[in-house]
C-alpha cells in the first residue's frame, strides 16, 4: 500500500504538542523555506562540472523517506535512472548536511551504513513506542540505543569536515543556528545528533533544551535553515519529507501526488508509524529520488554531475 494511504489512517485527532512544530514548518513553507546558505544561480562556471552537496531536512518519524532518497542517490540506480557504470550523484566524498532526522540520514551515509539496514533498525525502534502522539514522547533513549548499534568506532573521523549537523543554540538573548562539522569522538557525534533531534519538551520527555558541549541547544530543524546547504558544495540538492516544500529538489509531491498535507506530515513525524508505513515511505523516497536522478542528473559532465530543477541552490561558502 502507498505511503500516503497508510499515513492517512488515524490522522484525525493527532494534535497537542505537534501544533507548535506544525506552525513553524508551515511558516517556513510559506516563506519559501529559504535561509542562510540558500541562493540562486549555476554555482559553477558554464560547462564546468558542479560539486554536488546534499542537504536533508528534519522529519521525525518520517525519516524513512529521507533514507529511501539517500539509498537511491548513493546507489547504482535503476534502469533509466543513472544505472550501469555511471557514478551515483551522491558519491563517497559528497558534502552532506542535515538537521534532526536529516542529520541522522547524513551521518548514516558517512558511516557507510546500508540504508535498508538502517530502515529495519528504525522500524524495530518505532515498534517499541506506544500508539498515538504521546507514544513517541521521550524517544531520546531509544534513538541513542539505535545510534550505538549503527555508528562505527571511527565515525568522528569519517564525519569531520564532511557532515554538517544543524543545531540551534539558546545561550544568548535569542537563538542562533549553526552547522557543526568537527567532531572529537564517537560520543561527540552521538551528542550532536541527539541535540539536532531535540524537539523541545517532546524528544526527552519534558525538557525545553538539552546540553551540548556545555551549552543549551535544541533541534536544528527549528530554524529558517530547514534544508541546510552543505558548505564545500557548489550546488545543493535539498531533500525533505514535508510535501511540496518550496525550494526542495526532492520531496513528496514534487514528482507524484503526496497524498498528505504539511500539517498532517508534521503530526505523522511525531507519531508512531506502522512498519508497513515506514517501509512504504522508504520506497516512496527511493522512487522520487530515481525520478530526480533520471530528469536532472547528468553524470557525463564529471564527478559532480549537473543539476537542474526548481530547487537547485548555490551553497554557502565554507
PDB file of C-alpha atoms in Angstrom:
ATOM      1  CA  UNK A   1       0.000   0.000   0.000  1.00  0.00           C
ATOM      2  CA  UNK A   2       1.258   3.508  -0.830  1.00  0.00           C
ATOM      3  CA  UNK A   3       2.710   5.608   1.970  1.00  0.00           C
ATOM      4  CA  UNK A   4       0.067   8.308   1.531  1.00  0.00           C
ATOM      5  CA  UNK A   5      -2.769   5.838   2.077  1.00  0.00           C
ATOM      6  CA  UNK A   6      -1.122   4.281   5.119  1.00  0.00           C
ATOM      7  CA  UNK A   7      -0.362   7.683   6.652  1.00  0.00           C
ATOM      8  CA  UNK A   8      -3.950   8.767   6.178  1.00  0.00           C
ATOM      9  CA  UNK A   9      -5.190   6.161   8.648  1.00  0.00           C
ATOM     10  CA  UNK A  10      -5.821   7.576  12.065  1.00  0.00           C
ATOM     11  CA  UNK A  11      -4.740  11.111  11.201  1.00  0.00           C
ATOM     12  CA  UNK A  12      -7.769  12.680  12.874  1.00  0.00           C
ATOM     13  CA  UNK A  13      -7.214  13.578  16.458  1.00  0.00           C
ATOM     14  CA  UNK A  14      -3.398  13.864  16.423  1.00  0.00           C
ATOM     15  CA  UNK A  15      -2.906  17.293  17.920  1.00  0.00           C
ATOM     16  CA  UNK A  16      -1.359  18.855  21.023  1.00  0.00           C
ATOM     17  CA  UNK A  17       2.407  19.238  21.032  1.00  0.00           C
ATOM     18  CA  UNK A  18       2.661  18.816  17.255  1.00  0.00           C
ATOM     19  CA  UNK A  19       0.886  22.146  16.674  1.00  0.00           C
ATOM     20  CA  UNK A  20       3.902  24.284  17.570  1.00  0.00           C
ATOM     21  CA  UNK A  21       6.196  22.444  15.170  1.00  0.00           C
ATOM     22  CA  UNK A  22       3.463  22.444  12.521  1.00  0.00           C
ATOM     23  CA  UNK A  23       3.090  26.220  12.692  1.00  0.00           C
ATOM     24  CA  UNK A  24       6.855  26.704  12.426  1.00  0.00           C
ATOM     25  CA  UNK A  25       7.134  24.326   9.477  1.00  0.00           C
ATOM     26  CA  UNK A  26       4.158  25.841   7.668  1.00  0.00           C
ATOM     27  CA  UNK A  27       5.600  29.313   8.208  1.00  0.00           C
ATOM     28  CA  UNK A  28       8.861  28.210   6.588  1.00  0.00           C
ATOM     29  CA  UNK A  29       6.916  26.646   3.725  1.00  0.00           C
ATOM     30  CA  UNK A  30       5.015  29.886   3.182  1.00  0.00           C
ATOM     31  CA  UNK A  31       8.259  31.843   3.186  1.00  0.00           C
ATOM     32  CA  UNK A  32       9.794  29.539   0.617  1.00  0.00           C
ATOM     33  CA  UNK A  33      11.952  27.589   3.049  1.00  0.00           C
ATOM     34  CA  UNK A  34      14.861  29.872   2.400  1.00  0.00           C
ATOM     35  CA  UNK A  35      17.565  30.665   4.894  1.00  0.00           C
ATOM     36  CA  UNK A  36      21.250  31.035   5.333  1.00  0.00           C
ATOM     37  CA  UNK A  37      23.178  29.276   2.597  1.00  0.00           C
ATOM     38  CA  UNK A  38      20.387  29.398   0.010  1.00  0.00           C
ATOM     39  CA  UNK A  39      20.700  31.232  -3.242  1.00  0.00           C
ATOM     40  CA  UNK A  40      20.240  31.113  -6.967  1.00  0.00           C
ATOM     41  CA  UNK A  41      22.462  30.692  -9.946  1.00  0.00           C
ATOM     42  CA  UNK A  42      24.532  27.987 -11.514  1.00  0.00           C
ATOM     43  CA  UNK A  43      27.133  27.697  -8.771  1.00  0.00           C
ATOM     44  CA  UNK A  44      29.817  26.817 -11.307  1.00  0.00           C
ATOM     45  CA  UNK A  45      31.226  28.187 -14.497  1.00  0.00           C
ATOM     46  CA  UNK A  46      29.424  27.464 -17.729  1.00  0.00           C
ATOM     47  CA  UNK A  47      30.082  23.903 -18.796  1.00  0.00           C
ATOM     48  CA  UNK A  48      32.119  23.088 -15.704  1.00  0.00           C
ATOM     49  CA  UNK A  49      31.130  20.138 -13.506  1.00  0.00           C
ATOM     50  CA  UNK A  50      29.497  21.221 -10.270  1.00  0.00           C
ATOM     51  CA  UNK A  51      30.340  19.559  -6.988  1.00  0.00           C
ATOM     52  CA  UNK A  52      27.013  18.449  -5.615  1.00  0.00           C
ATOM     53  CA  UNK A  53      26.231  18.558  -1.919  1.00  0.00           C
ATOM     54  CA  UNK A  54      23.131  17.129  -0.271  1.00  0.00           C
ATOM     55  CA  UNK A  55      21.027  18.729   2.449  1.00  0.00           C
ATOM     56  CA  UNK A  56      18.377  16.749   4.345  1.00  0.00           C
ATOM     57  CA  UNK A  57      15.594  18.343   6.359  1.00  0.00           C
ATOM     58  CA  UNK A  58      14.119  17.367   9.678  1.00  0.00           C
ATOM     59  CA  UNK A  59      11.266  14.888   9.626  1.00  0.00           C
ATOM     60  CA  UNK A  60      10.955  12.934  12.859  1.00  0.00           C
ATOM     61  CA  UNK A  61       9.454   9.509  12.246  1.00  0.00           C
ATOM     62  CA  UNK A  62       9.111  10.276   8.532  1.00  0.00           C
ATOM     63  CA  UNK A  63      12.874   9.620   8.365  1.00  0.00           C
ATOM     64  CA  UNK A  64      12.386   6.502   6.163  1.00  0.00           C
ATOM     65  CA  UNK A  65      11.518   8.782   3.249  1.00  0.00           C
ATOM     66  CA  UNK A  66      14.896  10.511   3.604  1.00  0.00           C
ATOM     67  CA  UNK A  67      16.649   7.151   3.924  1.00  0.00           C
ATOM     68  CA  UNK A  68      14.998   5.932   0.731  1.00  0.00           C
ATOM     69  CA  UNK A  69      16.207   9.028  -1.102  1.00  0.00           C
ATOM     70  CA  UNK A  70      19.735   8.543   0.247  1.00  0.00           C
ATOM     71  CA  UNK A  71      19.779   4.883  -0.782  1.00  0.00           C
ATOM     72  CA  UNK A  72      18.818   5.713  -4.351  1.00  0.00           C
ATOM     73  CA  UNK A  73      21.166   8.675  -4.766  1.00  0.00           C
ATOM     74  CA  UNK A  74      24.176   6.787  -3.409  1.00  0.00           C
ATOM     75  CA  UNK A  75      23.428   3.515  -5.204  1.00  0.00           C
ATOM     76  CA  UNK A  76      24.000   2.294  -8.754  1.00  0.00           C
ATOM     77  CA  UNK A  77      20.495   3.342  -9.785  1.00  0.00           C
ATOM     78  CA  UNK A  78      17.698   1.663 -11.657  1.00  0.00           C
ATOM     79  CA  UNK A  79      17.377   1.212 -15.399  1.00  0.00           C
ATOM     80  CA  UNK A  80      16.815   4.608 -16.961  1.00  0.00           C
ATOM     81  CA  UNK A  81      17.820   6.439 -13.775  1.00  0.00           C
ATOM     82  CA  UNK A  82      21.576   6.643 -13.946  1.00  0.00           C
ATOM     83  CA  UNK A  83      22.293   2.913 -13.951  1.00  0.00           C
ATOM     84  CA  UNK A  84      25.217   0.881 -15.192  1.00  0.00           C
ATOM     85  CA  UNK A  85      28.773   2.189 -14.939  1.00  0.00           C
ATOM     86  CA  UNK A  86      27.750   5.792 -14.297  1.00  0.00           C
ATOM     87  CA  UNK A  87      28.786   7.199 -10.912  1.00  0.00           C
ATOM     88  CA  UNK A  88      25.964   7.878  -8.457  1.00  0.00           C
ATOM     89  CA  UNK A  89      25.070  11.508  -7.743  1.00  0.00           C
ATOM     90  CA  UNK A  90      25.918  11.100  -4.056  1.00  0.00           C
ATOM     91  CA  UNK A  91      29.484   9.839  -4.042  1.00  0.00           C
ATOM     92  CA  UNK A  92      31.628   8.869  -1.031  1.00  0.00           C
ATOM     93  CA  UNK A  93      33.119  12.373  -0.739  1.00  0.00           C
ATOM     94  CA  UNK A  94      29.979  14.429  -1.341  1.00  0.00           C
ATOM     95  CA  UNK A  95      29.405  17.144   1.286  1.00  0.00           C
ATOM     96  CA  UNK A  96      26.390  16.416   3.493  1.00  0.00           C
ATOM     97  CA  UNK A  97      24.237  18.492   5.815  1.00  0.00           C
ATOM     98  CA  UNK A  98      21.114  17.859   7.824  1.00  0.00           C
ATOM     99  CA  UNK A  99      19.043  18.785  10.811  1.00  0.00           C
ATOM    100  CA  UNK A 100      17.208  16.370  13.091  1.00  0.00           C
ATOM    101  CA  UNK A 101      16.174  13.333  11.016  1.00  0.00           C
ATOM    102  CA  UNK A 102      18.203  14.785   8.148  1.00  0.00           C
ATOM    103  CA  UNK A 103      21.327  14.818  10.316  1.00  0.00           C
ATOM    104  CA  UNK A 104      20.756  11.133  11.115  1.00  0.00           C
ATOM    105  CA  UNK A 105      20.469  10.391   7.401  1.00  0.00           C
ATOM    106  CA  UNK A 106      23.634  12.302   6.533  1.00  0.00           C
ATOM    107  CA  UNK A 107      25.600  10.612   9.317  1.00  0.00           C
ATOM    108  CA  UNK A 108      24.420   7.159   8.276  1.00  0.00           C
ATOM    109  CA  UNK A 109      25.727   7.879   4.779  1.00  0.00           C
ATOM    110  CA  UNK A 110      29.123   8.901   6.151  1.00  0.00           C
ATOM    111  CA  UNK A 111      29.176   5.797   8.330  1.00  0.00           C
ATOM    112  CA  UNK A 112      28.631   3.575   5.304  1.00  0.00           C
ATOM    113  CA  UNK A 113      25.522   2.059   6.854  1.00  0.00           C
ATOM    114  CA  UNK A 114      23.279   0.341   4.274  1.00  0.00           C
ATOM    115  CA  UNK A 115      20.086   2.358   4.276  1.00  0.00           C
ATOM    116  CA  UNK A 116      17.914  -0.757   4.139  1.00  0.00           C
ATOM    117  CA  UNK A 117      19.571  -1.940   7.359  1.00  0.00           C
ATOM    118  CA  UNK A 118      19.077   1.452   8.989  1.00  0.00           C
ATOM    119  CA  UNK A 119      15.421   1.305   7.968  1.00  0.00           C
ATOM    120  CA  UNK A 120      14.840  -2.062   9.618  1.00  0.00           C
ATOM    121  CA  UNK A 121      16.507  -0.949  12.844  1.00  0.00           C
ATOM    122  CA  UNK A 122      14.331   2.186  12.781  1.00  0.00           C
ATOM    123  CA  UNK A 123      11.247   0.016  12.288  1.00  0.00           C
ATOM    124  CA  UNK A 124      12.238  -2.075  15.299  1.00  0.00           C
ATOM    125  CA  UNK A 125      12.755   1.045  17.396  1.00  0.00           C
ATOM    126  CA  UNK A 126       9.412   2.532  16.354  1.00  0.00           C
ATOM    127  CA  UNK A 127       7.503  -0.630  17.181  1.00  0.00           C
ATOM    128  CA  UNK A 128       8.652  -0.259  20.794  1.00  0.00           C
ATOM    129  CA  UNK A 129       6.820   3.080  21.067  1.00  0.00           C
ATOM    130  CA  UNK A 130       3.247   3.476  22.275  1.00  0.00           C
ATOM    131  CA  UNK A 131       0.467   4.295  19.773  1.00  0.00           C
ATOM    132  CA  UNK A 132      -0.726   7.891  19.443  1.00  0.00           C
ATOM    133  CA  UNK A 133       1.048  11.234  19.633  1.00  0.00           C
ATOM    134  CA  UNK A 134       2.488  10.641  23.091  1.00  0.00           C
ATOM    135  CA  UNK A 135       3.795   7.245  22.031  1.00  0.00           C
ATOM    136  CA  UNK A 136       6.889   8.902  20.560  1.00  0.00           C
ATOM    137  CA  UNK A 137       7.194  11.257  23.533  1.00  0.00           C
ATOM    138  CA  UNK A 138      10.587  10.790  25.170  1.00  0.00           C
ATOM    139  CA  UNK A 139      12.259   8.797  22.392  1.00  0.00           C
ATOM    140  CA  UNK A 140      15.775  10.043  23.143  1.00  0.00           C
ATOM    141  CA  UNK A 141      16.917   6.837  24.827  1.00  0.00           C
ATOM    142  CA  UNK A 142      15.590   4.512  22.091  1.00  0.00           C
ATOM    143  CA  UNK A 143      17.338   6.656  19.493  1.00  0.00           C
ATOM    144  CA  UNK A 144      20.573   6.618  21.487  1.00  0.00           C
ATOM    145  CA  UNK A 145      20.419   2.808  21.539  1.00  0.00           C
ATOM    146  CA  UNK A 146      19.908   2.788  17.774  1.00  0.00           C
ATOM    147  CA  UNK A 147      22.930   5.038  17.232  1.00  0.00           C
ATOM    148  CA  UNK A 148      25.055   2.831  19.476  1.00  0.00           C
ATOM    149  CA  UNK A 149      24.331  -0.039  17.118  1.00  0.00           C
ATOM    150  CA  UNK A 150      24.760   1.866  13.860  1.00  0.00           C
ATOM    151  CA  UNK A 151      27.777   4.140  14.281  1.00  0.00           C
ATOM    152  CA  UNK A 152      31.277   2.700  13.783  1.00  0.00           C
ATOM    153  CA  UNK A 153      34.099   3.499  16.243  1.00  0.00           C
ATOM    154  CA  UNK A 154      35.770   5.915  13.802  1.00  0.00           C
ATOM    155  CA  UNK A 155      32.659   7.837  12.792  1.00  0.00           C
ATOM    156  CA  UNK A 156      34.117  11.095  14.119  1.00  0.00           C
ATOM    157  CA  UNK A 157      36.987  10.792  11.638  1.00  0.00           C
ATOM    158  CA  UNK A 158      34.674   9.932   8.761  1.00  0.00           C
ATOM    159  CA  UNK A 159      32.246  12.745   9.551  1.00  0.00           C
ATOM    160  CA  UNK A 160      34.563  15.642  10.430  1.00  0.00           C
ATOM    161  CA  UNK A 161      34.699  18.125   7.573  1.00  0.00           C
ATOM    162  CA  UNK A 162      32.122  16.242   5.515  1.00  0.00           C
ATOM    163  CA  UNK A 163      28.931  16.020   7.587  1.00  0.00           C
ATOM    164  CA  UNK A 164      27.369  19.249   8.848  1.00  0.00           C
ATOM    165  CA  UNK A 165      24.859  18.807  11.690  1.00  0.00           C
ATOM    166  CA  UNK A 166      22.372  21.616  12.353  1.00  0.00           C
ATOM    167  CA  UNK A 167      21.815  22.756  15.943  1.00  0.00           C
ATOM    168  CA  UNK A 168      20.150  25.808  17.470  1.00  0.00           C
ATOM    169  CA  UNK A 169      21.944  27.410  20.412  1.00  0.00           C
ATOM    170  CA  UNK A 170      19.900  29.034  23.200  1.00  0.00           C
ATOM    171  CA  UNK A 171      22.666  30.570  25.294  1.00  0.00           C
ATOM    172  CA  UNK A 172      22.047  34.175  24.254  1.00  0.00           C
ATOM    173  CA  UNK A 173      19.207  36.711  24.198  1.00  0.00           C
ATOM    174  CA  UNK A 174      17.820  34.980  21.103  1.00  0.00           C
ATOM    175  CA  UNK A 175      18.790  31.785  19.361  1.00  0.00           C
ATOM    176  CA  UNK A 176      21.474  31.070  16.799  1.00  0.00           C
ATOM    177  CA  UNK A 177      21.646  28.304  14.238  1.00  0.00           C
ATOM    178  CA  UNK A 178      24.927  26.607  13.381  1.00  0.00           C
ATOM    179  CA  UNK A 179      26.230  23.729  11.310  1.00  0.00           C
ATOM    180  CA  UNK A 180      28.646  21.656  13.409  1.00  0.00           C
ATOM    181  CA  UNK A 181      31.172  19.723  11.334  1.00  0.00           C
ATOM    182  CA  UNK A 182      34.120  18.964  13.620  1.00  0.00           C
ATOM    183  CA  UNK A 183      33.853  16.020  15.974  1.00  0.00           C
ATOM    184  CA  UNK A 184      36.319  14.935  18.641  1.00  0.00           C
ATOM    185  CA  UNK A 185      34.980  11.430  19.327  1.00  0.00           C
ATOM    186  CA  UNK A 186      32.213   8.955  18.592  1.00  0.00           C
ATOM    187  CA  UNK A 187      30.429  10.196  21.691  1.00  0.00           C
ATOM    188  CA  UNK A 188      30.653  13.770  20.404  1.00  0.00           C
ATOM    189  CA  UNK A 189      28.988  12.680  17.153  1.00  0.00           C
ATOM    190  CA  UNK A 190      26.185  10.989  19.065  1.00  0.00           C
ATOM    191  CA  UNK A 191      25.562  14.028  21.247  1.00  0.00           C
ATOM    192  CA  UNK A 192      25.499  16.286  18.182  1.00  0.00           C
ATOM    193  CA  UNK A 193      22.875  14.072  16.548  1.00  0.00           C
ATOM    194  CA  UNK A 194      20.738  13.825  19.685  1.00  0.00           C
ATOM    195  CA  UNK A 195      20.915  17.598  20.077  1.00  0.00           C
ATOM    196  CA  UNK A 196      19.891  18.126  16.464  1.00  0.00           C
ATOM    197  CA  UNK A 197      16.820  15.942  17.139  1.00  0.00           C
ATOM    198  CA  UNK A 198      15.790  17.686  20.373  1.00  0.00           C
ATOM    199  CA  UNK A 199      12.243  18.882  19.723  1.00  0.00           C
ATOM    200  CA  UNK A 200      11.519  20.954  22.870  1.00  0.00           C
ATOM    201  CA  UNK A 201       9.548  19.163  25.599  1.00  0.00           C
ATOM    202  CA  UNK A 202       8.944  16.164  23.341  1.00  0.00           C
ATOM    203  CA  UNK A 203      12.218  14.465  22.493  1.00  0.00           C
ATOM    204  CA  UNK A 204      13.426  13.616  26.000  1.00  0.00           C
ATOM    205  CA  UNK A 205      10.085  13.680  27.758  1.00  0.00           C
ATOM    206  CA  UNK A 206       9.789  17.182  29.144  1.00  0.00           C
ATOM    207  CA  UNK A 207      12.827  19.463  28.803  1.00  0.00           C
ATOM    208  CA  UNK A 208      12.902  22.617  26.704  1.00  0.00           C
ATOM    209  CA  UNK A 209      16.535  22.124  25.701  1.00  0.00           C
ATOM    210  CA  UNK A 210      19.480  19.810  26.078  1.00  0.00           C
ATOM    211  CA  UNK A 211      23.181  20.406  26.772  1.00  0.00           C
ATOM    212  CA  UNK A 212      25.730  20.034  24.013  1.00  0.00           C
ATOM    213  CA  UNK A 213      29.360  20.998  24.535  1.00  0.00           C
ATOM    214  CA  UNK A 214      28.325  22.785  27.710  1.00  0.00           C
ATOM    215  CA  UNK A 215      25.687  24.950  26.041  1.00  0.00           C
ATOM    216  CA  UNK A 216      21.888  24.889  25.857  1.00  0.00           C
ATOM    217  CA  UNK A 217      20.630  23.804  22.439  1.00  0.00           C
ATOM    218  CA  UNK A 218      17.586  22.427  20.611  1.00  0.00           C
ATOM    219  CA  UNK A 219      16.523  20.774  17.361  1.00  0.00           C
ATOM    220  CA  UNK A 220      18.446  22.135  14.379  1.00  0.00           C
ATOM    221  CA  UNK A 221      15.331  21.969  12.223  1.00  0.00           C
ATOM    222  CA  UNK A 222      13.672  24.742  14.235  1.00  0.00           C
ATOM    223  CA  UNK A 223      15.282  27.468  12.173  1.00  0.00           C
ATOM    224  CA  UNK A 224      14.848  29.010   8.710  1.00  0.00           C
ATOM    225  CA  UNK A 225      17.568  26.596   7.521  1.00  0.00           C
ATOM    226  CA  UNK A 226      15.202  23.644   7.340  1.00  0.00           C
ATOM    227  CA  UNK A 227      17.061  22.081   4.398  1.00  0.00           C
ATOM    228  CA  UNK A 228      20.661  23.170   5.004  1.00  0.00           C
ATOM    229  CA  UNK A 229      23.061  23.530   2.106  1.00  0.00           C
ATOM    230  CA  UNK A 230      26.397  21.902   2.987  1.00  0.00           C
ATOM    231  CA  UNK A 231      29.459  24.141   2.793  1.00  0.00           C
ATOM    232  CA  UNK A 232      32.002  22.853   0.315  1.00  0.00           C
ATOM    233  CA  UNK A 233      29.452  22.149  -2.412  1.00  0.00           C
ATOM    234  CA  UNK A 234      28.827  24.265  -5.485  1.00  0.00           C
ATOM    235  CA  UNK A 235      25.230  23.186  -5.808  1.00  0.00           C
ATOM    236  CA  UNK A 236      22.990  21.852  -3.069  1.00  0.00           C
ATOM    237  CA  UNK A 237      20.396  19.174  -3.671  1.00  0.00           C
ATOM    238  CA  UNK A 238      17.763  19.731  -0.979  1.00  0.00           C
ATOM    239  CA  UNK A 239      15.656  16.869   0.284  1.00  0.00           C
ATOM    240  CA  UNK A 240      12.663  16.883   2.630  1.00  0.00           C
ATOM    241  CA  UNK A 241       9.829  14.581   3.650  1.00  0.00           C
ATOM    242  CA  UNK A 242       7.447  17.563   4.008  1.00  0.00           C
ATOM    243  CA  UNK A 243       5.209  17.575   0.910  1.00  0.00           C
ATOM    244  CA  UNK A 244       5.553  20.261  -1.745  1.00  0.00           C
ATOM    245  CA  UNK A 245       8.033  22.231   0.325  1.00  0.00           C
ATOM    246  CA  UNK A 246       9.245  25.300  -1.639  1.00  0.00           C
ATOM    247  CA  UNK A 247      12.856  25.052  -2.732  1.00  0.00           C
ATOM    248  CA  UNK A 248      13.032  21.280  -2.352  1.00  0.00           C
ATOM    249  CA  UNK A 249      14.565  19.268  -5.177  1.00  0.00           C
ATOM    250  CA  UNK A 250      13.174  16.006  -3.845  1.00  0.00           C
ATOM    251  CA  UNK A 251      10.044  15.824  -1.697  1.00  0.00           C
ATOM    252  CA  UNK A 252       6.626  14.145  -1.664  1.00  0.00           C
ATOM    253  CA  UNK A 253       4.520  15.906  -4.254  1.00  0.00           C
ATOM    254  CA  UNK A 254       7.379  17.135  -6.446  1.00  0.00           C
ATOM    255  CA  UNK A 255       7.129  14.252  -8.920  1.00  0.00           C
ATOM    256  CA  UNK A 256       3.961  12.441  -7.824  1.00  0.00           C
ATOM    257  CA  UNK A 257       0.995  13.444  -5.638  1.00  0.00           C
ATOM    258  CA  UNK A 258       1.996  13.454  -1.969  1.00  0.00           C
ATOM    259  CA  UNK A 259      -1.402  12.421  -0.616  1.00  0.00           C
ATOM    260  CA  UNK A 260      -0.983  14.334   2.658  1.00  0.00           C
ATOM    261  CA  UNK A 261      -0.614  17.946   3.740  1.00  0.00           C
ATOM    262  CA  UNK A 262       2.162  19.797   5.565  1.00  0.00           C
ATOM    263  CA  UNK A 263       0.253  19.812   8.850  1.00  0.00           C
ATOM    264  CA  UNK A 264      -0.511  16.097   8.537  1.00  0.00           C
ATOM    265  CA  UNK A 265       3.137  15.363   7.778  1.00  0.00           C
ATOM    266  CA  UNK A 266       4.225  17.138  10.965  1.00  0.00           C
ATOM    267  CA  UNK A 267       1.694  15.170  13.011  1.00  0.00           C
ATOM    268  CA  UNK A 268       2.889  11.922  11.442  1.00  0.00           C
ATOM    269  CA  UNK A 269       6.512  12.886  12.164  1.00  0.00           C
ATOM    270  CA  UNK A 270       5.760  12.996  15.900  1.00  0.00           C
ATOM    271  CA  UNK A 271       3.644   9.836  15.979  1.00  0.00           C
ATOM    272  CA  UNK A 272       4.435   6.140  15.957  1.00  0.00           C
ATOM    273  CA  UNK A 273       4.044   4.702  12.471  1.00  0.00           C
ATOM    274  CA  UNK A 274       3.415   1.106  11.477  1.00  0.00           C
ATOM    275  CA  UNK A 275       6.169  -0.997   9.939  1.00  0.00           C
ATOM    276  CA  UNK A 276       4.257  -1.057   6.641  1.00  0.00           C
ATOM    277  CA  UNK A 277       4.018   2.731   6.598  1.00  0.00           C
ATOM    278  CA  UNK A 278       7.727   3.166   7.306  1.00  0.00           C
ATOM    279  CA  UNK A 279       8.687   0.746   4.537  1.00  0.00           C
ATOM    280  CA  UNK A 280       6.260   2.438   2.134  1.00  0.00           C
ATOM    281  CA  UNK A 281       7.838   5.833   2.914  1.00  0.00           C
ATOM    282  CA  UNK A 282      11.277   4.373   2.210  1.00  0.00           C
ATOM    283  CA  UNK A 283      10.070   3.067  -1.161  1.00  0.00           C
ATOM    284  CA  UNK A 284       8.440   6.414  -1.981  1.00  0.00           C
ATOM    285  CA  UNK A 285      11.673   8.260  -1.221  1.00  0.00           C
ATOM    286  CA  UNK A 286      13.611   5.908  -3.462  1.00  0.00           C
ATOM    287  CA  UNK A 287      11.117   6.334  -6.279  1.00  0.00           C
ATOM    288  CA  UNK A 288      11.159  10.137  -6.049  1.00  0.00           C
ATOM    289  CA  UNK A 289      14.967  10.197  -5.966  1.00  0.00           C
ATOM    290  CA  UNK A 290      15.135   7.922  -9.001  1.00  0.00           C
ATOM    291  CA  UNK A 291      12.868  10.304 -10.892  1.00  0.00           C
ATOM    292  CA  UNK A 292      15.021  13.307  -9.908  1.00  0.00           C
ATOM    293  CA  UNK A 293      18.080  11.358 -10.995  1.00  0.00           C
ATOM    294  CA  UNK A 294      16.507  10.468 -14.325  1.00  0.00           C
ATOM    295  CA  UNK A 295      15.423  14.029 -15.072  1.00  0.00           C
ATOM    296  CA  UNK A 296      18.225  16.191 -13.700  1.00  0.00           C
ATOM    297  CA  UNK A 297      21.446  14.314 -13.049  1.00  0.00           C
ATOM    298  CA  UNK A 298      23.912  14.181 -15.922  1.00  0.00           C
ATOM    299  CA  UNK A 299      26.968  12.164 -14.855  1.00  0.00           C
ATOM    300  CA  UNK A 300      28.616  12.703 -18.241  1.00  0.00           C
ATOM    301  CA  UNK A 301      29.724  16.144 -17.012  1.00  0.00           C
ATOM    302  CA  UNK A 302      32.030  14.546 -14.464  1.00  0.00           C
ATOM    303  CA  UNK A 303      32.168  13.571 -10.806  1.00  0.00           C
ATOM    304  CA  UNK A 304      29.865  16.406  -9.768  1.00  0.00           C
ATOM    305  CA  UNK A 305      27.264  15.858 -12.445  1.00  0.00           C
ATOM    306  CA  UNK A 306      24.860  18.646 -13.340  1.00  0.00           C
ATOM    307  CA  UNK A 307      21.744  19.841 -11.624  1.00  0.00           C
ATOM    308  CA  UNK A 308      18.612  21.469 -12.904  1.00  0.00           C
ATOM    309  CA  UNK A 309      15.231  21.731 -11.274  1.00  0.00           C
ATOM    310  CA  UNK A 310      13.411  24.400  -9.342  1.00  0.00           C
ATOM    311  CA  UNK A 311      15.064  23.667  -6.031  1.00  0.00           C
ATOM    312  CA  UNK A 312      18.673  23.975  -7.149  1.00  0.00           C
ATOM    313  CA  UNK A 313      20.602  26.293  -4.867  1.00  0.00           C
ATOM    314  CA  UNK A 314      24.134  27.591  -4.630  1.00  0.00           C
ATOM    315  CA  UNK A 315      25.761  26.503  -1.395  1.00  0.00           C
ATOM    316  CA  UNK A 316      27.151  28.930   1.131  1.00  0.00           C
ATOM    317  CA  UNK A 317      30.930  29.246   1.233  1.00  0.00           C
ATOM    318  CA  UNK A 318      32.686  27.253   3.991  1.00  0.00           C
TER     319      UNK A 318
END
